[in-house]
Coordinates of C-alpha atoms in Angstrom, one line a residue:
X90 CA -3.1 -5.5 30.3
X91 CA -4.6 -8.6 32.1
X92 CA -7.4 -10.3 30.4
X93 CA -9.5 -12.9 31.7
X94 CA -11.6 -15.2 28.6
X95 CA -15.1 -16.7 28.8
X96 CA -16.1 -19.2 26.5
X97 CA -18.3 -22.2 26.1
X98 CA -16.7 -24.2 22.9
X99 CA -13.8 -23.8 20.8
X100 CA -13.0 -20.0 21.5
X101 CA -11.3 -19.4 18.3
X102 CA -11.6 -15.6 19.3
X103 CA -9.9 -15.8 22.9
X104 CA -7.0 -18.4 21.3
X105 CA -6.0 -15.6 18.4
X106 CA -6.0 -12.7 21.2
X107 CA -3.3 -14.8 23.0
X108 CA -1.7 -15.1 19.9
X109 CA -1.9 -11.8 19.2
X110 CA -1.1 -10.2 22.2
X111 CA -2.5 -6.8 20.9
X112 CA -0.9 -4.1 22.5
X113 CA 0.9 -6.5 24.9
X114 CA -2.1 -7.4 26.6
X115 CA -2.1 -11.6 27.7
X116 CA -4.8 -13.7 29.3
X117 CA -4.5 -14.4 33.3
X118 CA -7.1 -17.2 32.8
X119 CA -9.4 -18.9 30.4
X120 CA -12.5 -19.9 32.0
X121 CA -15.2 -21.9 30.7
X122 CA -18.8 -22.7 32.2
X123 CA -18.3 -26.4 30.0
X124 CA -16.0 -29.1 31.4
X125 CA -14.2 -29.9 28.4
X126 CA -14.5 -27.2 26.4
X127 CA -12.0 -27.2 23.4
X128 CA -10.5 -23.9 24.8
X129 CA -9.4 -25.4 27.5
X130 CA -7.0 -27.7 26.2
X131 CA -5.7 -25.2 23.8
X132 CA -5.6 -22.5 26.6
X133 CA -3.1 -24.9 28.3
X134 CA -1.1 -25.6 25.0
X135 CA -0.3 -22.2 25.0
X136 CA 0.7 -22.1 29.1
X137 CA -3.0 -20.6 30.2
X138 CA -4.5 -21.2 33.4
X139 CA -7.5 -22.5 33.2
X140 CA -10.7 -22.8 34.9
X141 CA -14.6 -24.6 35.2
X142 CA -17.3 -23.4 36.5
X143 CA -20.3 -25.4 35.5
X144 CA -23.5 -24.6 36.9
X145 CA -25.4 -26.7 38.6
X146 CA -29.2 -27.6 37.8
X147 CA -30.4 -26.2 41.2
X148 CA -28.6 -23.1 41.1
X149 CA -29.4 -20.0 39.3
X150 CA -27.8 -17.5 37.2
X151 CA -26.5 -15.1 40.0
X152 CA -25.4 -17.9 42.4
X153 CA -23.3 -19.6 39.5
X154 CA -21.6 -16.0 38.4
X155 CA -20.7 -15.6 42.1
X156 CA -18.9 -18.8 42.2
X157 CA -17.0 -17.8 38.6
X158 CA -16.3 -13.8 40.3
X159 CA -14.4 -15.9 43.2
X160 CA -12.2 -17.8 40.6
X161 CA -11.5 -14.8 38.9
X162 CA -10.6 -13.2 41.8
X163 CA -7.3 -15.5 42.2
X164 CA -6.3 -14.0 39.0
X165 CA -4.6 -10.3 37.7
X166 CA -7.5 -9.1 35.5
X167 CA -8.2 -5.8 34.1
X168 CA -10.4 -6.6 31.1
X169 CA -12.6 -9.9 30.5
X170 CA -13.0 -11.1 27.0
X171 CA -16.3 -13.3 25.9
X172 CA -16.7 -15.9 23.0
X173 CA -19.2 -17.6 22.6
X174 CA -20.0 -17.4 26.2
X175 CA -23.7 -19.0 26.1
X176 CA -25.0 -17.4 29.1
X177 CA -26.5 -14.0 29.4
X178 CA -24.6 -12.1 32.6
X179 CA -26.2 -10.8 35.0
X180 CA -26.2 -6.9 36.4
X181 CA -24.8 -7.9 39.2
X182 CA -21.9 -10.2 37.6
X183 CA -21.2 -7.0 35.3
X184 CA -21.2 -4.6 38.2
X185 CA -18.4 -6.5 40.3
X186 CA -16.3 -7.8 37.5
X187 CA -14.2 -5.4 35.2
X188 CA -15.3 -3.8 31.9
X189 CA -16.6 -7.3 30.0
X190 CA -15.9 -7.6 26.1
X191 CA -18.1 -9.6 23.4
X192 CA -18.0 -10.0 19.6
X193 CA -21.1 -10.5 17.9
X194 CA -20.8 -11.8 14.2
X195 CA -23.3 -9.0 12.3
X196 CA -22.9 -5.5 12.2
X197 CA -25.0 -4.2 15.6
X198 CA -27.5 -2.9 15.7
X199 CA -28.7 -5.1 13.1
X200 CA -29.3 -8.7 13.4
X201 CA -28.5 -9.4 17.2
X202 CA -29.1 -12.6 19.1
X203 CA -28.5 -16.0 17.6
X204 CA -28.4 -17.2 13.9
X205 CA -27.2 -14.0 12.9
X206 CA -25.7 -15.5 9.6
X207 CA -29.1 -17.4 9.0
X208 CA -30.6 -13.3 9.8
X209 CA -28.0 -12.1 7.1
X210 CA -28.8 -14.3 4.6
X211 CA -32.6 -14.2 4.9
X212 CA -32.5 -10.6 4.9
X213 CA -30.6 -10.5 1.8
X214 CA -28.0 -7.4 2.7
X215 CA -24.6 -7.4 0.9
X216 CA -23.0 -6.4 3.5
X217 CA -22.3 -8.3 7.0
X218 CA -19.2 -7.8 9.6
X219 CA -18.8 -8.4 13.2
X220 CA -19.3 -5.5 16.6
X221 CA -17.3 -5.7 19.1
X222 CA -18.8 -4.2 22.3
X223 CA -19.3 -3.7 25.5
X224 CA -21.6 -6.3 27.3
X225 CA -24.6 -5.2 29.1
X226 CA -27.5 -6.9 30.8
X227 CA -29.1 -6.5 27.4
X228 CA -28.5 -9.2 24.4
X229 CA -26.0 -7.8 22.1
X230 CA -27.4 -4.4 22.9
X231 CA -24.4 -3.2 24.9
X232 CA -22.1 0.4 23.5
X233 CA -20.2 -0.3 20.5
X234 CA -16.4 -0.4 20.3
X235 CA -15.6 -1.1 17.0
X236 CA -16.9 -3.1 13.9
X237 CA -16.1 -4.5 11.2
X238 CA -17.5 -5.3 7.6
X239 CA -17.2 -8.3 5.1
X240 CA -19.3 -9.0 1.6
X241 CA -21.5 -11.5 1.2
X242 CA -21.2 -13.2 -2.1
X243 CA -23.9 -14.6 -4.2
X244 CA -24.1 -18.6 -3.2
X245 CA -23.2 -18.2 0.6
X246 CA -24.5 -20.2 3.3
X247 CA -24.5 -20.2 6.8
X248 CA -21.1 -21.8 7.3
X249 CA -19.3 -20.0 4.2
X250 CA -20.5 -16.8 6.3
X251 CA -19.5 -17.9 9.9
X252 CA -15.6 -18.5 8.2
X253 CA -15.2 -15.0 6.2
X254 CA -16.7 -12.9 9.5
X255 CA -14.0 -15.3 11.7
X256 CA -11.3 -14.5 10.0
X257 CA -11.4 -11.5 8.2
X258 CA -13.9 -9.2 10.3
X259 CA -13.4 -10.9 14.4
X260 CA -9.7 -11.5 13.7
X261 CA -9.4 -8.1 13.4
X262 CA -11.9 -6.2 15.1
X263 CA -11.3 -8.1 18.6
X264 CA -7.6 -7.4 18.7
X265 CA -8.3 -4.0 17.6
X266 CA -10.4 -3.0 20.6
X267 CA -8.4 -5.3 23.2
X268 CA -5.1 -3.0 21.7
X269 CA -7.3 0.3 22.6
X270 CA -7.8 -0.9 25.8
X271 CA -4.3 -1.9 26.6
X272 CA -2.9 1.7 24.9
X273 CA -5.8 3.3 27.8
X274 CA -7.6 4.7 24.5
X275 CA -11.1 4.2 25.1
X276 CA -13.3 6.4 27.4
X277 CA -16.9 5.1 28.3
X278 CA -19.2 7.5 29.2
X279 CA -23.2 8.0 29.8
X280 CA -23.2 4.7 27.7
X281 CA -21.2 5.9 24.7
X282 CA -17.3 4.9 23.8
X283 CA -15.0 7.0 22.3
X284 CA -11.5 6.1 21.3
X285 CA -8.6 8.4 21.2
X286 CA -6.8 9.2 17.7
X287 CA -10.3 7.3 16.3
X288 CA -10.8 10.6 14.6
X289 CA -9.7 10.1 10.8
X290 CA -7.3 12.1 9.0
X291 CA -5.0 11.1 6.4
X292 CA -3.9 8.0 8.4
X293 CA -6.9 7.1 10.7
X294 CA -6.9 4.3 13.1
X295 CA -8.4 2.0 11.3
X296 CA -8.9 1.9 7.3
X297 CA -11.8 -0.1 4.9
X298 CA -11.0 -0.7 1.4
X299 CA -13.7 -1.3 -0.7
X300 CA -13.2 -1.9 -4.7
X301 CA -14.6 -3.8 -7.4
X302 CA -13.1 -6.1 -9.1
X303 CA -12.5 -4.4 -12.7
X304 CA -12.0 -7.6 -14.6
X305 CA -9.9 -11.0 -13.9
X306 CA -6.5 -11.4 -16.0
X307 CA -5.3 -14.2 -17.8
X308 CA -2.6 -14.4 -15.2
X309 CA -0.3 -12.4 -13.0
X310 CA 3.3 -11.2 -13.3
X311 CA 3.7 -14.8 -14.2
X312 CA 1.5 -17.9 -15.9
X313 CA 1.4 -19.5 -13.1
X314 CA 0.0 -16.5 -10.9
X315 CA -3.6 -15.9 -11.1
X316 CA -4.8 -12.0 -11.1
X317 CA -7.3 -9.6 -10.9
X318 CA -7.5 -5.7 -11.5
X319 CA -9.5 -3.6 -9.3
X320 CA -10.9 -0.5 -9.5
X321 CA -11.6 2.3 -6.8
X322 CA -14.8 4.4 -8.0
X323 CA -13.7 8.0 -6.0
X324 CA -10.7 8.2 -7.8
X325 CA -11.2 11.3 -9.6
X326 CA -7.2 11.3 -11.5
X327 CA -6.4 10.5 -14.6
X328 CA -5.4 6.7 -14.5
X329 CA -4.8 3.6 -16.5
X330 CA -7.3 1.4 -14.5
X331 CA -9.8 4.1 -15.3
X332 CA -8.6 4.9 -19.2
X333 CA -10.3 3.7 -21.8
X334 CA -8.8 0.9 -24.6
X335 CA -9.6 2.7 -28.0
X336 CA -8.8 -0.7 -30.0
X337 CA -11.1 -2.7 -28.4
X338 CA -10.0 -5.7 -30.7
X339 CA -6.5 -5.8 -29.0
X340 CA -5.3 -8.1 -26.5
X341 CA -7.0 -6.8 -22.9
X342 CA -3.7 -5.5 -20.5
X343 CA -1.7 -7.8 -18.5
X344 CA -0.9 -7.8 -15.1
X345 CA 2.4 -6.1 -15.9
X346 CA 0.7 -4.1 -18.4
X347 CA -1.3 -2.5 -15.9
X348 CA 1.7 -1.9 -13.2
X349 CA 4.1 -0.2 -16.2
X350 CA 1.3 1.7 -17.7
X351 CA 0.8 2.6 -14.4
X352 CA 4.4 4.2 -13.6
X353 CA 5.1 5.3 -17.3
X354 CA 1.4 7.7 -16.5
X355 CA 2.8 8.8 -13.5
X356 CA 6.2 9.9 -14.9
X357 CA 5.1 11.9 -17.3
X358 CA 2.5 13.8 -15.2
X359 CA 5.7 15.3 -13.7
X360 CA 6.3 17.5 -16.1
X361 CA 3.8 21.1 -18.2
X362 CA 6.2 20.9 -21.0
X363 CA 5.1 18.2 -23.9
X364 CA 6.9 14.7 -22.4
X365 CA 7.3 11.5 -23.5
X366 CA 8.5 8.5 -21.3
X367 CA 9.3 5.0 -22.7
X368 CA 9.0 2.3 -19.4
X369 CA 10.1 -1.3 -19.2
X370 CA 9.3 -3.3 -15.9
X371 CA 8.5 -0.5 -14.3
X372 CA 11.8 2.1 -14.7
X373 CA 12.0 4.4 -17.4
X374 CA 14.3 3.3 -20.4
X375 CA 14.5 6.8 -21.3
X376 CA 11.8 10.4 -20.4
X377 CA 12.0 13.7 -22.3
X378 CA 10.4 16.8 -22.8
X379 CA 10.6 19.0 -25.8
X380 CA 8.9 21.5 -27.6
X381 CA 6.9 19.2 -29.1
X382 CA 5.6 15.8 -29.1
X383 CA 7.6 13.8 -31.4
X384 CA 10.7 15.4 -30.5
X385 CA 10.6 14.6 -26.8
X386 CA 9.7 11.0 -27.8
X387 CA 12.7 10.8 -30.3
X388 CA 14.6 11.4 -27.6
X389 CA 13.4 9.7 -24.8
X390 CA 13.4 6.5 -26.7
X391 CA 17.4 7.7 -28.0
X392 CA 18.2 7.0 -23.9
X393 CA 18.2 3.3 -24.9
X394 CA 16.0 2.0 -28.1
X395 CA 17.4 -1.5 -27.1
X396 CA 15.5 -1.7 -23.8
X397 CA 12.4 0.1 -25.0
X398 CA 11.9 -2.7 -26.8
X399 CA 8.5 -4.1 -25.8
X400 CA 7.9 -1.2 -23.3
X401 CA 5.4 1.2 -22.8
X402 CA 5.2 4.4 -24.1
X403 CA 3.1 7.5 -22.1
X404 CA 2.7 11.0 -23.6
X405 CA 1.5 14.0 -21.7
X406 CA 0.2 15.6 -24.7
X407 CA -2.5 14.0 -27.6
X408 CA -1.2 12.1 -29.8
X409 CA -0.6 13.4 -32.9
X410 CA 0.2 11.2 -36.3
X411 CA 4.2 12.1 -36.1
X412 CA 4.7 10.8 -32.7
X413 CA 2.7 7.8 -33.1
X414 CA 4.8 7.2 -36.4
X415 CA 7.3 7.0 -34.2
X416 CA 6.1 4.7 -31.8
X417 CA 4.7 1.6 -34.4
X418 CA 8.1 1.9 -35.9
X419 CA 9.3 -0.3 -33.2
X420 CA 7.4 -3.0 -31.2
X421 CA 5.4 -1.7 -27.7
X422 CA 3.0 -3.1 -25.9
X423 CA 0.8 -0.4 -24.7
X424 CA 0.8 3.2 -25.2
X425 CA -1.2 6.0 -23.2
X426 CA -1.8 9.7 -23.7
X427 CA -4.5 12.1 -22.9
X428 CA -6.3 11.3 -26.0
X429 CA -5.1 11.0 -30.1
X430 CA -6.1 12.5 -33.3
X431 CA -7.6 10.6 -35.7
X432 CA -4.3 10.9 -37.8
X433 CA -2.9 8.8 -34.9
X434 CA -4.9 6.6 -34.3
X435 CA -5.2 5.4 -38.3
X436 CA -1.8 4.8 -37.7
X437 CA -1.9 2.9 -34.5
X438 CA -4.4 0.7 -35.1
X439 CA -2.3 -1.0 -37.9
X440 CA -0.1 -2.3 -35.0
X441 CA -3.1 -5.4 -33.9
X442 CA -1.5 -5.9 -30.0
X443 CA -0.3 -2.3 -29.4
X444 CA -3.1 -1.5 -26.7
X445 CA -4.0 2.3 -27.1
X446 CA -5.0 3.8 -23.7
X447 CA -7.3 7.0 -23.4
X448 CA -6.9 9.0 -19.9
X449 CA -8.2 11.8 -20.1
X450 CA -7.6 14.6 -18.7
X451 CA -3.9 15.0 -17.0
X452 CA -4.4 18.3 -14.9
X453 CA -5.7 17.4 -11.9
X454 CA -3.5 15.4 -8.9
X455 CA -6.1 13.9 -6.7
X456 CA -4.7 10.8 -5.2
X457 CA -2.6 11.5 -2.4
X458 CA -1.7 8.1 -0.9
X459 CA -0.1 5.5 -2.5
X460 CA 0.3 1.9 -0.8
X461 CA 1.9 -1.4 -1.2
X462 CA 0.6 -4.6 0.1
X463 CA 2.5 -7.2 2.1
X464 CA 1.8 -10.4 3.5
X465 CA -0.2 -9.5 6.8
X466 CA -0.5 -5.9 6.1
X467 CA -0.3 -2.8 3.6
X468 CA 2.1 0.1 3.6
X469 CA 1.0 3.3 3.0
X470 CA 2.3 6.4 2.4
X471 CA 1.8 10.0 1.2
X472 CA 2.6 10.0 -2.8
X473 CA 5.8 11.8 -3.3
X474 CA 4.5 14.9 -5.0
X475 CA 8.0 17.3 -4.6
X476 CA 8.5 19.4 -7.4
X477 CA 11.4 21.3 -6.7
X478 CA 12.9 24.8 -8.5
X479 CA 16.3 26.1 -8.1
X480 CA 15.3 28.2 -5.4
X481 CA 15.4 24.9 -3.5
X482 CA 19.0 24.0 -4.4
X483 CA 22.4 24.5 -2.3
X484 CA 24.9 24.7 -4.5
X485 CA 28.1 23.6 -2.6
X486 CA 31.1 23.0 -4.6
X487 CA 33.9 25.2 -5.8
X488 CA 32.3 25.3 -9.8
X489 CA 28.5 26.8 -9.8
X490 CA 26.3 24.9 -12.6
X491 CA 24.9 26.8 -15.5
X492 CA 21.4 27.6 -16.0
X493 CA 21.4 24.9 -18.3
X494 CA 22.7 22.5 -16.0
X495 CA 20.6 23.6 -13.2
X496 CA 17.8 23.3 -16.1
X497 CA 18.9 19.6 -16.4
X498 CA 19.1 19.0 -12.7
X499 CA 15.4 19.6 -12.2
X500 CA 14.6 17.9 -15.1
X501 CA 16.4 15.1 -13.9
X502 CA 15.3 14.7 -10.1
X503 CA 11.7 15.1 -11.3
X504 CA 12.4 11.8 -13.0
X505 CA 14.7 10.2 -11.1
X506 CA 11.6 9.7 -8.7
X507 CA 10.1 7.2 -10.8
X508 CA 13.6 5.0 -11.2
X509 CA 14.1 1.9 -8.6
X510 CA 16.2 2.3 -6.2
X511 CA 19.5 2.4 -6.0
X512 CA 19.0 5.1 -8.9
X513 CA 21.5 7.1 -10.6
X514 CA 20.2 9.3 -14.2
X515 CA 22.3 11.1 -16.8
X516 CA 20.6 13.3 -18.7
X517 CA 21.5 16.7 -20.8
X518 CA 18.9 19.5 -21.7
X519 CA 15.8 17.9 -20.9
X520 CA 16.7 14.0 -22.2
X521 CA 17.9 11.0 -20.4
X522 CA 20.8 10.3 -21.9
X523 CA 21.5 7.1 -19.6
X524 CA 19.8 5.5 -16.4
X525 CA 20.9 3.1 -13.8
X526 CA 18.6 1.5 -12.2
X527 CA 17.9 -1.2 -9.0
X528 CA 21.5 -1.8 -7.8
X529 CA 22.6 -2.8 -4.4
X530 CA 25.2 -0.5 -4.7
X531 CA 25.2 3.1 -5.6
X532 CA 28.5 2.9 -7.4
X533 CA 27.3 0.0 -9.5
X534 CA 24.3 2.1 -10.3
X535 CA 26.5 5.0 -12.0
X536 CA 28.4 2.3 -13.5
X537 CA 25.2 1.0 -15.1
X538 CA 24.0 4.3 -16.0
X539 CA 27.7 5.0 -17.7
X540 CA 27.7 1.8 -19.6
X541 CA 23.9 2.8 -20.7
X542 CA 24.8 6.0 -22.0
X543 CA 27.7 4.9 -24.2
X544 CA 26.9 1.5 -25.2
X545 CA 23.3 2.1 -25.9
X546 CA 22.2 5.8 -26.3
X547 CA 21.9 6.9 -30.0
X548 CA 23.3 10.1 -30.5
X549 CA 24.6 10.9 -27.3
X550 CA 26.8 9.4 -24.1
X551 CA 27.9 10.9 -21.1
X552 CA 30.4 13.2 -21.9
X553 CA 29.2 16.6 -20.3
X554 CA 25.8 15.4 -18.7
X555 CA 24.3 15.7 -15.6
X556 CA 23.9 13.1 -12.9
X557 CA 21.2 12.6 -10.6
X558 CA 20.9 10.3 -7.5
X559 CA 18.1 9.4 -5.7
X560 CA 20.4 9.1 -2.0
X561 CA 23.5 10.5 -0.9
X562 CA 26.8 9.2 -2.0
X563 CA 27.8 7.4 0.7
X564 CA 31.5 7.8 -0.3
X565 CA 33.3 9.6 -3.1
X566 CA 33.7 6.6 -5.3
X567 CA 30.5 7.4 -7.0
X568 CA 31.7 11.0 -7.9
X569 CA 35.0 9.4 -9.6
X570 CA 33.0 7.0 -11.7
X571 CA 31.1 9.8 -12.6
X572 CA 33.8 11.8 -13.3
X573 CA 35.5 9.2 -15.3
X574 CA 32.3 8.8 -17.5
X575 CA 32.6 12.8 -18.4
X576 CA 29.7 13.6 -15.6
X577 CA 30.2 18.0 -15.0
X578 CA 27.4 18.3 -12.7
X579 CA 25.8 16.4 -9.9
X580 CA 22.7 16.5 -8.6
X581 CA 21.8 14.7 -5.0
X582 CA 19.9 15.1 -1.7
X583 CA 23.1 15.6 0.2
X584 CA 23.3 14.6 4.0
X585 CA 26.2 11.8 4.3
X586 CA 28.7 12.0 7.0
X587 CA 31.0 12.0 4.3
X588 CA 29.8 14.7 2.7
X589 CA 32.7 16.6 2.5
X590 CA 34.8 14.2 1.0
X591 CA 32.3 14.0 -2.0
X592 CA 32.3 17.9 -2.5
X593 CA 36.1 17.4 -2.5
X594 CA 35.8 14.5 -5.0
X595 CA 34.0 17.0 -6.8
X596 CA 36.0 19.8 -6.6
X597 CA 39.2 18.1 -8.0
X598 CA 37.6 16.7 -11.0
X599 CA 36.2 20.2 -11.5
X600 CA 32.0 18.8 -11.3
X601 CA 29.5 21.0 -9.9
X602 CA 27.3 19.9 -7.7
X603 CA 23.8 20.7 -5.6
X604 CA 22.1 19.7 -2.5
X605 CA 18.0 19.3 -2.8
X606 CA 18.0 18.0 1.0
X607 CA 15.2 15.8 0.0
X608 CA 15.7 11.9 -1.0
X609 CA 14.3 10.4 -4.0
X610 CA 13.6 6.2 -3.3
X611 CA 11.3 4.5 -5.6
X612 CA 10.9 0.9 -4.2

């Protein structure tokens, strides 16, 4: 798409479109009714044609949008883009020239015309944004494309305004509906716009986040990072941003705090049967379920006591006094569970930093997205809620697991989910019994998870367990480490072009193996 840009000053708006090049759309010409106009040097920076077109004091409005019409004419131009275009058009100038963009800095139809900001602040909303429509022979009363919104903070002024809607509401909303243009999204009818795949959904078009800011934190993942939590009010799900601290003397959370609480919740909401998970930066040092509470913490914290060190302990169950016996026995920084006796909590309060967390009630998954910020953007994604059975498992060596091992392979893909990528987990019954975690290579991960198992573990190695992968095994040398660390079953999504040389690895050390056909990355 061809544009054409109008503006009178600096153009900050028209300059960032060229930058931008939303959709592929570029500018033909920037024109300007002000001989020099900032824009015009920075059009030519940037290899622009430009052009003038002042008017003259004896000639009027019409006569002087002719002469800029015939100037446009020497030029490719399927959309013209205003900013800060001082000059109202003319019916006739928008009748001849093609569909003719502005931006207005407040949220239409609200505070139109000039001195919006000075309208804003007078008005005392909390709430201002940017419109970008279609222009009309109205002022600022033209169909609306898109919009969008911006706080205004306690203490602004005019100019503190003028920079937030610049760059966080126009930067945006003007590419936005110059990218809907140049995709041929936008349909303008009877004086109404509508905008194909506008329409919602899980991933709509275009997505507002608003959150308060929970409370600031002494500092980030590190002292030299300042940090903030914030906290979404829909979210109905049991979380830690939402949980309450029982000891309200302890230490607040930590930035880290808040992310491993975070992953050590989510692990154990895997699983009905009482669970205990023990995390450390994130990964779990060790997860179990039992038949009861302090078992399954025994033994997740068995996987590797050295590690846990420190960590963060989550329980699916309330606490009772046994289990949280357990827990002060060692140090931990936080611990959260869907609520405590009073037996427990006599006993964790002895312990002045361990923060004691109060989430409620686990049942209920409501959050379906999860997302990760970047630098520019955010990714988001649908949470990865599988839950698999052995229905969903192809079994495809020449040994068939057990029902035990088949046991421990679901056990150990549901938590296999939560480990960072590369992962590899060993685990028998329903215990981690050693975890690899982060490698670059998938070999080095079983490596890690073998040296884990026996070096670490209390009361159990490798010999006989299960292991679980989050990817395929590129090769077979991950089945012979495996095999040489007394792995008898394997658990993986399957799907390599080498996946018959990994069944065969299999079937000569005499390991079972299934398929789930489903990857498990945790990034």
């Amino acid at each position: 798409m061809k544009l054409a840009g109008m503006a009178s000053n600096r153009g900050r708006n028209l300059l960032h479109l060229a930058d931008a090049a939303p959709g592929g759309a570029e500018f033909s010409v920037i024109l300007s009714n002000e001989e020099g106009a900032p824009v015009l040097e920075d059009a030519a920076e940037r290899g622009i044609p430009t052009e003038v077109v002042e008017k003259s004091d004896e000639e009027s409005r019409a006569e002087h949008e002719r002469r800029i019409l015939q100037r446009l004419e020497g030029y490719d131009v399927d959309l013209v883009c205003l900013d800060g275009y001082m000059r109202i058009l003319t019916e006739e100038f928008l009748d001849q020239a093609p569909t003719t963009l502005n931006v207005h800095p407040s949220l239409l139809p609200s505070f139109p015309g000039m001195d919006a900001h000075e309208q804003v602040l007078e008005a005392g909303v909390s709430v201002t944004g940017c419109t970008v429509h279609i222009v009309d022979e109205t002022v600022d009363g033209g169909p609306i494309v898109t919009q969008e919104p911006v706080p205004v903070y306690d203490g602004d002024d005019a100019a503190d305004l003028k920079e937030r809607v610049l760059h966080e509401a126009e930067f945006t909303a003007y590419p936005r509906a110059v990218k809907w243009f140049a995709e041929d999204a936008v349909t303008i009818e009877d004086g109404d716009v509508a905008v194909e795949g506008d329409d919602g959904g899980q991933f709509p078009a275009r997505r507002f986040v608003g959150e308060d800011r929970g409370r600031e934190l002494r500092y980030g993942e590190n002292p030299h990072q300042d940090a903030a939590v914030y906290v979404d009010g829909s979210a109905e799900e049991a979380s830690v941003v939402a949980a309450d601290q029982l000891n309200e003397g302890a230490k607040a959370l930590s930035y880290n705090n808040y992310n491993d609480a975070d992953g050590a919740l989510s692990l154990i909401k895997e699983f009905d049967e009482p669970a205990a998970a023990v995390i450390k930066h994130t990964n779990p040092a060790g997860c179990a379920t039992a038949d009861d509470l302090a078992t399954a913490y025994e033994n997740a914290l068995s996987t590797d006591p050295m590690s846990a060190f420190g960590g963060i302990v989550a329980l699916n169950r309330e606490c009772d006094a046994a289990t949280a016996e357990q827990i002060t026995d060692s140090f931990k920084e936080v611990v959260v569970a869907p609520g405590y006796t009073e037996a427990a909590l006599d006993v964790l309060f002895e312990k002045d930093n361990l923060r004691v967390l109060d989430v409620g009630d686990l049942d209920e998954i409501t959050e379906t997205l999860v997302e990760k910020d970047l630098v520019g953007g955010r990714l988001v994604q649908e949470r990865d809620l599988q839950k698999l059975t052995a229905d969903d498992l192809e079994f495809v060596t020449d040994r068939e697991p057990t029902d035990e091992q088949v046991e421990t392979m679901l056990f150990a893909w549901q938590t296999i989910k939560h480990v960072k990528s590369n992962a590899i987990l060993f685990a028998k019954g329903t215990e981690t019994v050693g975890v690899g975690m982060g490698q670059v290579s998938r070999v080095d991960a079983v490596r890690l998870a073998a040296m884990k198992a026996d070096e670490h573990a209390e009361g159990k190695d490798a010999e006989g367990a299960v292991m679980a992968s989050d990817a395929f095994f590129p090769f077979p040398d991950g089945i012979e480490e495996a095999a040489e660390a007394g792995i008898e079953a394997v658990i993986q999504p399957g799907g390599s072009v080498n996946d018959e040389d990994v069944i065969e690895a299999c079937n000569e050390h005499d390991i079972a193996m299934a398929f789930t056909g489903n990857r498990a990355f945790q990034h």
